[in-house]
Structure formats: C-alpha cells, structure tokens
Amino acid sequence: MNRLPKLIFELSREGKVGVGLNEADVPARPAVDEGLLRGPVADFPQVSEVEVVRHYMALAALNYSVDKGFYPLGSCTMKYNPKVNEKLAAAEELQAHPYAPHDLVQGNLEIMARLEDWLKELTGMAGFTLAPAAGAHGEFTGMLVVRRYLQEKGDARKVVLIPDSAHGTNPASAHFAGYEVREIASSARGTIGAAELRPHLTPDVAALMMTNPNTLGIFESDIVAVAEALHANGSLLYMDGANLNALLGAVRPGDLGVDVMHINLHKTFATPHGGGGPGSGPVGVAAHLLPFLPVPRVRRAGGGCEVVYDDPRSIGRVKNFYGQFLVMVRALAYLMALGREHVGRVAEDAVLNANYVRKKLEGLLDLPYPAPTLHEAVFSDAGLPVKTLDIAKRLLDYGYHPFTIYFPLIVHGAMMIEPTESESKETLDGFIAVMETILREAKENPELLRQAPTATPVRRLDETLAARKPVLRWRKGEGH
Ligand SMILES: *Cc1c(COP(=O)(O)O)cnc(C)c1O
C-alpha cells in the first residue's frame, strides 16, 4: 500500500539543520523585527536537506496527473500536454512585464493575434477576445456581450434558456450576467430541437445557451433550426464550446448560426489545467457583436500590432492586463505543431477512442441515451448491485483516475467517460479490462467495492466534510 509520508514536523529533531553557513562576520539581527511578530516563532521543523527533499518527493509521488496515467474525466478533456509547449511557455524571450511598451513586446502581441486568427478559422467566428481566464469566465463575458448588444438596441430582455443537458456553469454565468434562467428539458434522444424550444421562445428571451456537443456527448443536430428559430424571435444563440475537441476541423460553430461561443484553451489545446495550471476561455462572436468585446483588444496595424484600450461600445475589461498569456503560447504551439492539415485528426481520434470504449462497455453498463456520441459516453448505474461511487473508488485501487461521476444530472448515477485522442489502444484496452474486472467483482463481492479504495494512502473520505471544513494546515497536537 502507498502510505502517506510522515509529516515534516514528525521528522523534526532538535538541532538538525539543512544548511551549513560560515560564522557570520556581521552582528546578528533577528530575521523579523519583534514588533512585527504576532506571537513567538516556534515549531519550525528542524530537518536535514535530504529529509526535506525526500519529504517533497514523497508528496509529489502521491499526485495523480495525466503524465502519470489514464485520466478519463468526462467533460474535462484531460489530454496529454506536449512538453514542447512547456518549453516554449518558459522561454525567457516571452516573459514580459504587462506594462511593457507595445513596441518592445510586438512578438508577444503577434502570438496573440495569430492565436486569434487560428480560432477564427477553426470556428468561423468573426473575432475573439482572449481575456477570460476560464471557461466559466468566458460564459460570463459572452453573456455580458449579449446583454450590451440587446441594450444598445433598446431591447433589454430578461430570460436566458438553458437545456437540462448543458454544463452546470451555464446557468450560473447567465445568472451573474443579470438574467433569469429557464431550463428546457431535452428530448428522449438527449438533444434540443425546435419542438423542445418553441414553448419557451417568448419575446423576453435574450438567448439560449447550448453546450454542443452536450454533456451527454451528443451533437445537437438541430442546432441550425434552433438558431433560426432564435433569430426569428430576436434572440441570440450562445454555444458553450468547451467540448470543441469533438468538432475540431470538422464543424465550425460560426457556420451553424452561433452568435457567441467560448473555447477552453486549456482543454482543447492541451495546456495543463485543473490542479495543474491556469485556464483561458476565449470568447468568439459573430460580426454584429464585435464592437462589444472586452478591451484591451490586440489588432494588426501598419505591419505590427497595436492594442486598443478605449472603445465606448465595449463591455470594458474582464481581466487584468491581457489574460493568461502563457496559456495562449501553449495553445498556439500546440496548433502550430499539428498544422492546419492535421488539426482535424484531433477530433477524429477523440471520437474514435470514445466510441471504442463505449462499444466495449455497452454490453456491461446501462447506456440511457443510445444516440450516437462524439468525444465521450455517459453510462448509468441502473441494474448494478453497487453505486457509481463504488465503481469510481474501486478504479483508484487499480491505479486509474476515475471518470466524472454523477454528472450530467439527467442521468442517474452518471459515469461520464472521455478518453481523449492522446491515448493508445493499449491504454484503452487496459482500462476496459479493469472495468470488466470491477463489474465482475460487483456481482460476486459487492462489499469489496463498497469498502474501496483499499490500496490508496487514505481510504474513503467524508467528501462533504472535506469540502465544508477543509483542514489546510498543520497545527501542533492536531495530528493528520
Ligand atoms: C469545463 C467546462 C466548462 C467550464 O470551464 P472552466 O474552465 O472549468 O471554467 C464549461 N462548459 C463545459 C461544457 C465544460 O466542459
């Protein structure tokens, strides 16, 4: 069993030090002036250098990451992040002060302009802002753009429609942008068509926010008709494009009638995210919404790039400086490494891998929405002697990161599996074999799964308590 390393405080022994310094030849001074201390400085661990190094290595080894193993976390697109991207993002030449004069950072601005060109070409949108720092931040920005556009037309509408298969951040973003959210039930097929939309399409509807492919992994095949119905009603179509991995090079949302969308650079374009790094959620808009995008905007001018800060029709700033620049560098590096002609392979292989896993597990797990799926598949725990949580916990014993569980909410005990394109057939076969073993165990010895995990440093946690009352620092006498 992989045990928790000893706390560094437990290794501490009076008098141990990690450094050897010569006798000081200047008078000693306290490190911090007495008057600035809140209390006595005590209980710093006293350890040697090698103990410190081993302590942190042992902690790091407990981490699970996409560099360590398969990570089929649905909706999160945990694909491999090529190391060349990291190398470029760390390049000294690219590290610039955010207040540096524009003529000294033309290269950085060119990177942003080129990334925007790529995004426009891949999505068919007229322009992008790269400012938002995450997908949800992009949604919020996009909805502010919608609001400003309608307000300028003197048509302040109040309602945003959101399908029950949309990502959970959508209603929160619409609400924060000042809208009342109304949910639309998707059809038995798992999508929204004109029939589902029509009863809700009242004159106060500002927009519909549609995740496509939706959180069931199903392509919203009626999206063109939906866009037309919305536009005829004076409403806009927002597309949550965080699942763009499934569409890359195959379909352009701008060609389908989408007015606003966001992209998750950190998902689709392979930059470390989640616990591993910051995000970036660019927002793309159709031509009629261009004037409302946030500032600053990077614009090509006179053979170089300029930055527009003042634009009376813009919604203003949504992020300090330019956004998450080094995520943009990684995304552009990823796209350039693939090249325009190979970018479509991303979606092809992501969809192929997801359908391979789906086909292999279809006979073993309930699939509540049998419609064809793209980059992920969502199973339910119907008919099993154990719960989804038990299966996820048992996966930990076999060394796999579990899939997304209990989301989307419209599937009972959902298991949402997104393998991504970066996995080999051998990796997928290994995962499928483990799932087969676990499902056999579930029938023969369900208690084994209910007790899982047993091979991890900590067993099943009280997740509610951990979220509500997290213990984030060590205090003497309180133990682990
Ligand atoms: C991940 C995701 C989001 C939110 O993106 P964050 O960067 O986590 O804020 C929104 N919609 C969908 C479909 C997603 O998968």
Coordinates of C-alpha atoms and ligand atoms in Angstrom, one line a residue:
M1 CA 0.0 0.0 0.0
N2 CA 1.0 3.5 -0.8
R3 CA 1.3 5.2 2.6
L4 CA 1.1 8.8 3.4
P5 CA 4.6 10.2 4.1
K6 CA 5.4 11.3 7.6
L7 CA 4.7 14.9 8.2
I8 CA 7.8 17.0 8.1
F9 CA 7.1 18.1 11.7
E10 CA 7.3 14.4 12.8
L11 CA 10.8 14.2 11.3
S12 CA 11.9 17.2 13.2
R13 CA 14.7 16.7 15.8
E14 CA 16.2 19.5 17.9
G15 CA 19.3 20.9 16.3
K16 CA 19.1 19.4 12.8
V17 CA 19.8 21.9 10.0
G18 CA 19.6 21.7 6.2
V19 CA 22.3 24.3 5.5
G20 CA 25.9 24.9 6.6
L21 CA 26.8 28.5 6.8
N22 CA 30.1 30.1 7.9
E23 CA 30.2 32.0 11.1
A24 CA 28.7 35.5 10.4
D25 CA 31.2 38.3 10.4
V26 CA 28.5 41.0 10.9
P27 CA 26.3 41.5 14.0
A28 CA 23.3 39.1 14.1
R29 CA 19.9 40.6 13.7
P30 CA 16.5 39.0 14.2
A31 CA 15.0 37.9 10.9
V32 CA 11.8 39.7 11.7
D33 CA 11.6 42.7 13.9
E34 CA 10.0 41.8 17.3
G35 CA 7.3 44.5 16.8
L36 CA 6.1 42.8 13.6
L37 CA 5.5 39.4 15.1
R38 CA 2.0 38.3 16.1
G39 CA 3.5 35.8 18.6
P40 CA 6.5 33.7 19.3
V41 CA 8.1 31.9 16.3
A42 CA 8.1 28.3 17.2
D43 CA 7.7 24.9 15.8
F44 CA 9.6 25.3 12.6
P45 CA 10.6 21.8 11.7
Q46 CA 14.3 21.1 12.2
V47 CA 15.3 18.7 9.5
S48 CA 18.3 17.9 7.2
E49 CA 18.3 18.8 3.5
V50 CA 17.9 15.2 2.4
E51 CA 14.9 14.8 4.6
V52 CA 13.3 17.9 3.1
V53 CA 13.9 16.6 -0.5
R54 CA 12.5 13.2 0.3
H55 CA 9.5 14.6 2.0
Y56 CA 8.5 16.7 -1.0
M57 CA 9.3 13.9 -3.5
A58 CA 7.1 11.6 -1.4
L59 CA 4.3 14.2 -1.5
A60 CA 4.7 14.7 -5.2
A61 CA 4.5 11.0 -5.9
L62 CA 1.0 11.0 -4.3
N63 CA -0.3 13.3 -7.0
Y64 CA -2.2 11.8 -9.9
S65 CA -1.8 13.5 -13.2
V66 CA -2.1 12.9 -16.9
D67 CA 1.6 12.5 -17.0
K68 CA 1.2 9.5 -14.6
G69 CA -1.7 7.7 -16.1
F70 CA -5.0 7.5 -17.9
Y71 CA -7.4 10.3 -16.8
P72 CA -10.8 9.8 -18.5
L73 CA -12.5 12.6 -16.6
G74 CA -15.5 13.4 -18.8
S75 CA -16.1 17.0 -19.9
C76 CA -12.6 17.9 -18.7
T77 CA -10.6 16.8 -21.8
M78 CA -7.5 15.7 -19.8
K79 CA -5.4 15.1 -22.9
Y80 CA -1.6 14.8 -22.8
N81 CA 0.1 18.2 -22.7
P82 CA 3.1 18.1 -25.0
K83 CA 6.3 19.1 -23.3
V84 CA 7.4 21.3 -26.2
N85 CA 4.6 23.7 -25.2
E86 CA 6.0 24.0 -21.7
K87 CA 9.4 24.7 -23.1
L88 CA 8.1 27.5 -25.2
A89 CA 6.0 28.9 -22.4
A90 CA 9.1 29.0 -20.3
A91 CA 11.2 30.8 -22.9
E92 CA 12.9 33.8 -21.5
E93 CA 12.2 35.9 -24.6
L94 CA 8.5 35.6 -24.0
Q95 CA 8.4 36.8 -20.4
A96 CA 7.4 40.4 -20.5
H97 CA 6.2 42.9 -18.0
P98 CA 2.5 43.6 -18.5
Y99 CA 3.2 47.3 -18.7
A100 CA 6.0 47.0 -21.2
P101 CA 5.6 49.5 -24.1
H102 CA 4.0 47.9 -27.1
D103 CA 6.9 48.4 -29.4
L104 CA 9.0 46.2 -27.1
V105 CA 6.5 43.3 -27.0
Q106 CA 5.5 43.1 -30.6
G107 CA 6.4 39.4 -30.7
N108 CA 4.0 38.7 -27.8
L109 CA 1.2 40.6 -29.4
E110 CA 1.8 38.8 -32.6
I111 CA 1.4 35.5 -30.7
M112 CA -2.0 36.7 -29.5
A113 CA -3.0 37.9 -33.0
R114 CA -2.0 34.6 -34.6
L115 CA -3.9 32.6 -32.0
E116 CA -7.0 34.7 -32.7
D117 CA -6.5 34.0 -36.4
W118 CA -6.4 30.3 -35.7
L119 CA -9.5 30.4 -33.5
K120 CA -11.4 32.4 -36.1
E121 CA -10.5 30.0 -38.8
L122 CA -11.4 26.9 -36.8
T123 CA -14.7 28.2 -35.5
G124 CA -15.9 30.5 -38.3
M125 CA -16.5 33.3 -35.7
A126 CA -15.7 36.9 -36.7
G127 CA -13.4 37.8 -33.8
F128 CA -12.2 36.7 -30.4
T129 CA -11.3 38.1 -27.1
L130 CA -8.5 36.2 -25.3
A131 CA -9.1 37.9 -22.0
P132 CA -11.3 35.5 -20.0
A133 CA -9.3 33.3 -17.6
A134 CA -11.5 30.2 -17.7
G135 CA -14.5 28.6 -19.5
A136 CA -17.0 29.9 -17.0
H137 CA -15.4 33.3 -17.1
G138 CA -15.8 33.2 -20.9
E139 CA -19.5 32.4 -20.5
F140 CA -20.0 35.3 -18.2
T141 CA -18.1 37.6 -20.7
G142 CA -20.2 36.3 -23.6
M143 CA -23.4 36.9 -21.7
L144 CA -22.3 40.4 -20.9
V145 CA -21.7 41.0 -24.6
V146 CA -25.2 39.6 -25.4
R147 CA -26.7 42.0 -22.8
R148 CA -24.8 45.0 -24.1
Y149 CA -25.8 44.2 -27.7
L150 CA -29.5 44.0 -26.8
Q151 CA -29.4 47.0 -24.5
E152 CA -27.9 49.1 -27.3
K153 CA -30.8 48.0 -29.5
G154 CA -33.1 49.2 -26.7
D155 CA -34.3 45.7 -26.2
A156 CA -33.4 44.7 -22.7
R157 CA -34.6 41.1 -22.4
K158 CA -34.6 39.2 -19.1
V159 CA -34.6 35.5 -19.8
V160 CA -31.9 33.0 -20.8
L161 CA -32.9 29.5 -21.8
I162 CA -30.7 26.6 -20.8
P163 CA -31.2 22.9 -21.7
D164 CA -31.0 20.4 -18.9
S165 CA -28.1 18.8 -20.7
A166 CA -26.0 22.0 -20.5
H167 CA -22.8 22.3 -18.4
G168 CA -23.5 23.4 -14.9
T169 CA -21.6 26.6 -15.2
N170 CA -24.0 27.9 -17.9
P171 CA -26.9 28.8 -15.5
A172 CA -24.5 30.4 -13.0
S173 CA -22.9 32.6 -15.7
A174 CA -26.3 33.7 -17.1
H175 CA -27.5 34.5 -13.6
F176 CA -24.4 36.5 -12.8
A177 CA -24.8 38.4 -16.0
G178 CA -28.2 39.5 -14.7
Y179 CA -30.5 37.0 -16.4
E180 CA -33.4 34.9 -15.2
V181 CA -32.6 31.3 -16.2
R182 CA -35.3 28.9 -17.6
E183 CA -34.5 25.3 -18.0
I184 CA -35.6 23.4 -21.1
A185 CA -36.0 19.6 -20.9
S186 CA -34.1 17.8 -23.7
S187 CA -35.9 15.2 -25.9
A188 CA -35.7 11.4 -25.3
R189 CA -32.9 11.5 -27.8
G190 CA -30.9 13.8 -25.5
T191 CA -31.0 16.9 -27.6
I192 CA -32.9 20.2 -28.1
G193 CA -35.0 20.6 -31.3
A194 CA -37.5 23.2 -32.5
A195 CA -40.2 21.2 -30.7
E196 CA -38.5 21.5 -27.3
L197 CA -37.6 25.1 -27.9
R198 CA -40.9 26.5 -29.2
P199 CA -43.0 26.6 -26.0
H200 CA -40.2 28.6 -24.2
L201 CA -39.5 31.1 -27.0
T202 CA -41.2 34.2 -25.6
P203 CA -40.4 37.8 -26.6
D204 CA -38.4 38.3 -23.4
V205 CA -35.8 35.6 -24.3
A206 CA -32.4 37.1 -24.7
A207 CA -30.5 33.9 -25.6
L208 CA -30.3 30.2 -25.5
M209 CA -27.1 28.8 -24.1
M210 CA -26.4 25.4 -25.7
T211 CA -23.5 23.1 -24.9
N212 CA -22.5 21.4 -28.1
P213 CA -21.7 18.5 -28.1
N214 CA -23.8 18.5 -25.0
T215 CA -22.8 16.9 -21.7
L216 CA -24.2 13.5 -22.9
G217 CA -21.5 13.7 -25.7
I218 CA -24.3 14.0 -28.3
F219 CA -24.1 16.5 -31.1
E220 CA -27.0 19.0 -31.1
S221 CA -28.1 18.0 -34.6
D222 CA -31.0 20.5 -34.8
I223 CA -28.7 23.5 -33.9
V224 CA -29.2 25.2 -37.3
A225 CA -33.0 25.1 -36.9
V226 CA -32.7 26.2 -33.3
A227 CA -30.5 29.2 -34.3
E228 CA -33.0 30.2 -37.0
A229 CA -35.9 30.0 -34.5
L230 CA -34.0 32.1 -32.0
H231 CA -33.0 34.7 -34.6
A232 CA -36.6 35.0 -35.8
N233 CA -37.5 35.8 -32.2
G234 CA -34.8 38.4 -31.9
S235 CA -32.8 36.1 -29.6
L236 CA -29.2 35.0 -29.7
L237 CA -27.5 31.6 -29.7
Y238 CA -24.7 31.1 -27.2
M239 CA -22.7 28.0 -27.7
D240 CA -20.6 26.5 -24.9
G241 CA -17.7 25.3 -26.9
A242 CA -15.7 23.7 -24.1
N243 CA -16.2 20.4 -25.9
L244 CA -14.7 21.7 -29.1
N245 CA -12.3 18.7 -29.0
A246 CA -15.1 16.7 -30.7
L247 CA -15.6 19.2 -33.5
L248 CA -12.1 20.5 -34.4
G249 CA -11.6 20.7 -38.1
A250 CA -15.0 19.0 -38.8
V251 CA -17.7 21.7 -37.9
R252 CA -17.5 25.4 -37.5
P253 CA -20.0 26.8 -35.0
G254 CA -20.0 30.1 -36.9
D255 CA -21.4 28.3 -39.9
L256 CA -24.2 26.9 -37.8
G257 CA -25.7 30.3 -36.8
V258 CA -23.9 30.6 -33.4
D259 CA -23.7 34.2 -32.3
V260 CA -21.3 33.8 -29.3
M261 CA -19.2 31.0 -28.0
H262 CA -16.4 30.3 -25.7
I263 CA -13.5 27.9 -26.1
N264 CA -11.5 26.3 -23.3
L265 CA -7.9 26.6 -24.5
H266 CA -6.7 24.6 -21.5
K267 CA -8.9 21.7 -22.6
T268 CA -9.0 21.6 -26.4
F269 CA -5.5 23.0 -27.0
A270 CA -3.6 20.9 -24.4
T271 CA -2.5 23.1 -21.6
P272 CA -2.2 21.8 -18.1
H273 CA -5.3 22.6 -16.1
G274 CA -7.3 21.6 -13.1
G275 CA -4.8 21.4 -10.2
G276 CA -2.0 21.7 -12.9
G277 CA -2.3 25.2 -14.2
P278 CA -4.4 28.2 -15.1
G279 CA -7.1 28.3 -17.8
S280 CA -8.1 30.5 -20.6
G281 CA -11.6 30.9 -22.1
P282 CA -11.5 33.0 -25.2
V283 CA -14.9 34.2 -26.5
G284 CA -15.7 34.4 -30.2
V285 CA -18.5 36.4 -31.7
A286 CA -20.3 36.9 -35.0
A287 CA -19.7 40.2 -36.8
H288 CA -22.7 42.0 -35.2
L289 CA -21.2 41.5 -31.7
L290 CA -17.6 42.5 -32.5
P291 CA -17.9 46.1 -31.1
F292 CA -18.9 44.8 -27.7
L293 CA -15.9 42.5 -27.0
P294 CA -13.8 43.5 -23.9
V295 CA -10.8 45.7 -24.1
P296 CA -7.8 45.6 -24.4
R297 CA -8.0 44.2 -28.0
V298 CA -4.9 43.3 -30.0
R299 CA -5.2 44.5 -33.6
R300 CA -2.9 44.2 -36.6
A301 CA -1.8 47.7 -37.8
G302 CA 0.9 49.0 -40.0
G303 CA 2.9 45.8 -40.2
G304 CA 2.8 45.2 -36.5
C305 CA 0.2 45.0 -33.7
E306 CA -1.4 47.7 -31.6
V307 CA -3.6 47.4 -28.5
V308 CA -7.0 49.2 -28.3
Y309 CA -7.9 50.2 -24.7
D310 CA -10.7 52.6 -25.3
D311 CA -13.8 51.6 -27.1
P312 CA -17.0 53.2 -26.0
R313 CA -19.2 50.3 -27.1
S314 CA -17.0 47.6 -25.5
I315 CA -18.2 45.9 -22.3
G316 CA -14.9 47.0 -20.8
R317 CA -12.3 45.0 -19.0
V318 CA -13.0 41.5 -17.7
K319 CA -9.4 40.6 -16.6
N320 CA -6.3 42.5 -15.7
F321 CA -3.8 43.1 -18.5
Y322 CA -4.0 40.7 -21.5
G323 CA -5.4 37.5 -20.0
Q324 CA -3.4 34.3 -19.4
F325 CA -0.7 34.9 -21.9
L326 CA 1.4 31.7 -21.3
V327 CA -1.7 29.5 -21.8
M328 CA -2.1 31.3 -25.2
V329 CA 1.6 30.5 -26.0
R330 CA 1.0 26.8 -25.3
A331 CA -2.2 26.7 -27.3
L332 CA -0.6 28.3 -30.3
A333 CA 2.4 26.0 -30.0
Y334 CA 0.0 23.0 -30.0
L335 CA -1.9 24.2 -33.1
M336 CA 1.3 25.0 -35.0
A337 CA 2.8 21.6 -34.2
L338 CA -0.3 19.9 -35.6
G339 CA -0.6 22.2 -38.6
R340 CA -3.8 23.2 -40.3
E341 CA -4.0 20.0 -42.3
H342 CA -3.7 17.7 -39.2
V343 CA -5.8 19.5 -36.7
G344 CA -8.9 17.5 -37.7
R345 CA -7.2 14.3 -36.6
V346 CA -7.7 15.5 -33.0
A347 CA -11.5 15.3 -33.2
E348 CA -11.4 12.1 -35.4
D349 CA -9.2 10.3 -32.9
A350 CA -11.0 11.6 -29.8
V351 CA -14.3 10.5 -31.2
L352 CA -12.9 7.1 -32.3
N353 CA -11.4 6.5 -28.9
A354 CA -14.6 7.4 -27.0
N355 CA -16.7 5.2 -29.3
Y356 CA -14.2 2.3 -28.9
V357 CA -14.6 2.5 -25.1
R358 CA -18.4 2.9 -25.5
K359 CA -18.7 -0.2 -27.7
K360 CA -16.7 -2.3 -25.3
L361 CA -18.6 -1.2 -22.2
E362 CA -22.1 -1.0 -23.8
G363 CA -22.9 -4.6 -23.0
L364 CA -21.9 -4.3 -19.4
L365 CA -23.3 -0.9 -18.4
D366 CA -26.6 0.8 -19.0
L367 CA -26.5 3.5 -21.7
P368 CA -29.6 5.7 -21.1
Y369 CA -29.2 7.7 -24.3
P370 CA -28.4 5.4 -27.2
A371 CA -27.9 8.2 -29.8
P372 CA -24.5 8.3 -31.4
T373 CA -22.0 10.1 -29.2
L374 CA -18.8 12.0 -30.1
H375 CA -15.9 12.5 -27.7
E376 CA -17.4 11.0 -24.5
A377 CA -20.0 8.5 -23.4
V378 CA -22.3 8.6 -20.4
F379 CA -23.4 5.4 -18.7
S380 CA -25.7 4.9 -15.7
D381 CA -25.5 2.6 -12.7
A382 CA -29.0 1.2 -13.4
G383 CA -29.2 -2.6 -12.8
L384 CA -25.9 -2.7 -10.9
P385 CA -25.6 -4.1 -7.3
V386 CA -23.3 -1.2 -6.4
K387 CA -23.4 2.6 -6.9
T388 CA -21.4 4.7 -9.3
L389 CA -19.3 6.0 -6.4
D390 CA -18.2 2.4 -5.5
I391 CA -17.0 1.8 -9.0
A392 CA -15.1 5.1 -9.1
K393 CA -13.5 4.3 -5.8
R394 CA -12.5 0.8 -6.9
L395 CA -10.8 2.3 -10.0
L396 CA -8.5 4.0 -7.7
D397 CA -7.3 0.6 -6.4
Y398 CA -6.3 -0.3 -9.9
G399 CA -4.3 2.9 -10.4
Y400 CA -6.8 4.8 -12.6
H401 CA -8.2 8.2 -12.2
P402 CA -12.0 7.7 -12.2
F403 CA -14.3 9.2 -14.8
T404 CA -16.6 12.1 -14.0
I405 CA -19.4 10.8 -11.7
Y406 CA -23.0 12.0 -11.1
F407 CA -22.8 14.5 -13.9
P408 CA -24.8 15.3 -16.1
L409 CA -27.7 15.3 -13.6
I410 CA -30.2 14.0 -16.1
V411 CA -28.5 10.6 -15.9
H412 CA -29.0 8.6 -12.7
G413 CA -25.6 7.6 -11.2
A414 CA -23.8 9.0 -14.3
M415 CA -20.4 7.7 -15.4
M416 CA -19.1 10.1 -17.9
I417 CA -16.0 8.8 -19.8
E418 CA -13.8 10.9 -22.0
P419 CA -10.7 9.2 -23.1
T420 CA -9.3 11.9 -25.4
E421 CA -7.3 11.3 -28.6
S422 CA -3.9 11.1 -26.8
E423 CA -4.4 7.6 -25.5
S424 CA -3.3 4.4 -27.3
K425 CA -5.4 1.4 -28.0
E426 CA -3.3 -0.5 -25.4
T427 CA -4.2 2.1 -22.7
L428 CA -7.9 1.9 -23.6
D429 CA -7.8 -1.9 -23.6
G430 CA -6.1 -1.8 -20.1
F431 CA -8.9 0.4 -18.8
I432 CA -11.7 -1.7 -20.3
A433 CA -10.2 -4.8 -18.8
V434 CA -10.1 -3.2 -15.4
M435 CA -13.7 -2.1 -15.8
E436 CA -14.7 -5.7 -16.7
T437 CA -12.9 -6.9 -13.6
I438 CA -14.6 -4.3 -11.4
L439 CA -18.1 -5.1 -12.8
R440 CA -17.4 -8.9 -12.2
E441 CA -16.4 -8.1 -8.6
A442 CA -19.5 -6.0 -8.2
K443 CA -21.6 -9.1 -8.9
E444 CA -19.5 -11.6 -6.9
N445 CA -18.5 -9.5 -4.0
P446 CA -20.1 -6.1 -3.9
E447 CA -18.8 -5.4 -0.4
L448 CA -15.3 -5.2 -1.9
L449 CA -16.4 -2.2 -3.9
R450 CA -18.2 -0.6 -1.1
Q451 CA -15.1 -0.8 1.0
A452 CA -12.9 0.6 -1.8
P453 CA -10.4 2.1 -2.1
T454 CA -8.0 0.0 0.0
A455 CA -4.8 0.5 -1.9
T456 CA -4.6 4.3 -1.6
P457 CA -2.9 6.3 1.1
V458 CA -6.3 7.4 2.5
R459 CA -9.5 5.4 2.3
R460 CA -12.9 6.8 1.5
L461 CA -13.2 10.4 2.8
D462 CA -16.2 12.3 4.1
E463 CA -16.3 14.4 1.0
T464 CA -18.9 16.8 2.4
L465 CA -16.9 17.4 5.5
A466 CA -13.7 17.8 3.4
A467 CA -15.4 20.4 1.3
R468 CA -17.1 22.3 4.1
K469 CA -14.4 22.1 6.7
P470 CA -11.1 21.5 4.9
V471 CA -8.0 21.1 7.1
L472 CA -5.5 23.0 5.2
R473 CA -2.7 23.5 7.7
W474 CA -0.9 21.5 10.3
R475 CA -1.3 22.6 13.9
K476 CA 0.7 21.0 16.7
G477 CA -1.2 18.4 18.6
E478 CA -4.0 18.0 16.0
G479 CA -2.4 15.1 14.1
H480 CA -3.0 14.5 10.4
Ligands
LIG1 C1 -15.1 22.6 -18.4 C2 -16.4 23.1 -18.9 C3 -16.8 24.4 -18.6 C4 -16.2 25.3 -17.6 O1 -14.8 25.6 -17.9 P1 -13.8 26.1 -16.7 O2 -12.6 26.5 -17.4 O3 -13.7 25.0 -15.8 O4 -14.5 27.3 -16.1 C5 -18.0 24.9 -19.2 N1 -18.6 24.1 -20.1 C6 -18.2 22.8 -20.4 C7 -19.0 22.0 -21.4 C8 -17.1 22.3 -19.8 O5 -16.7 21.1 -20.1

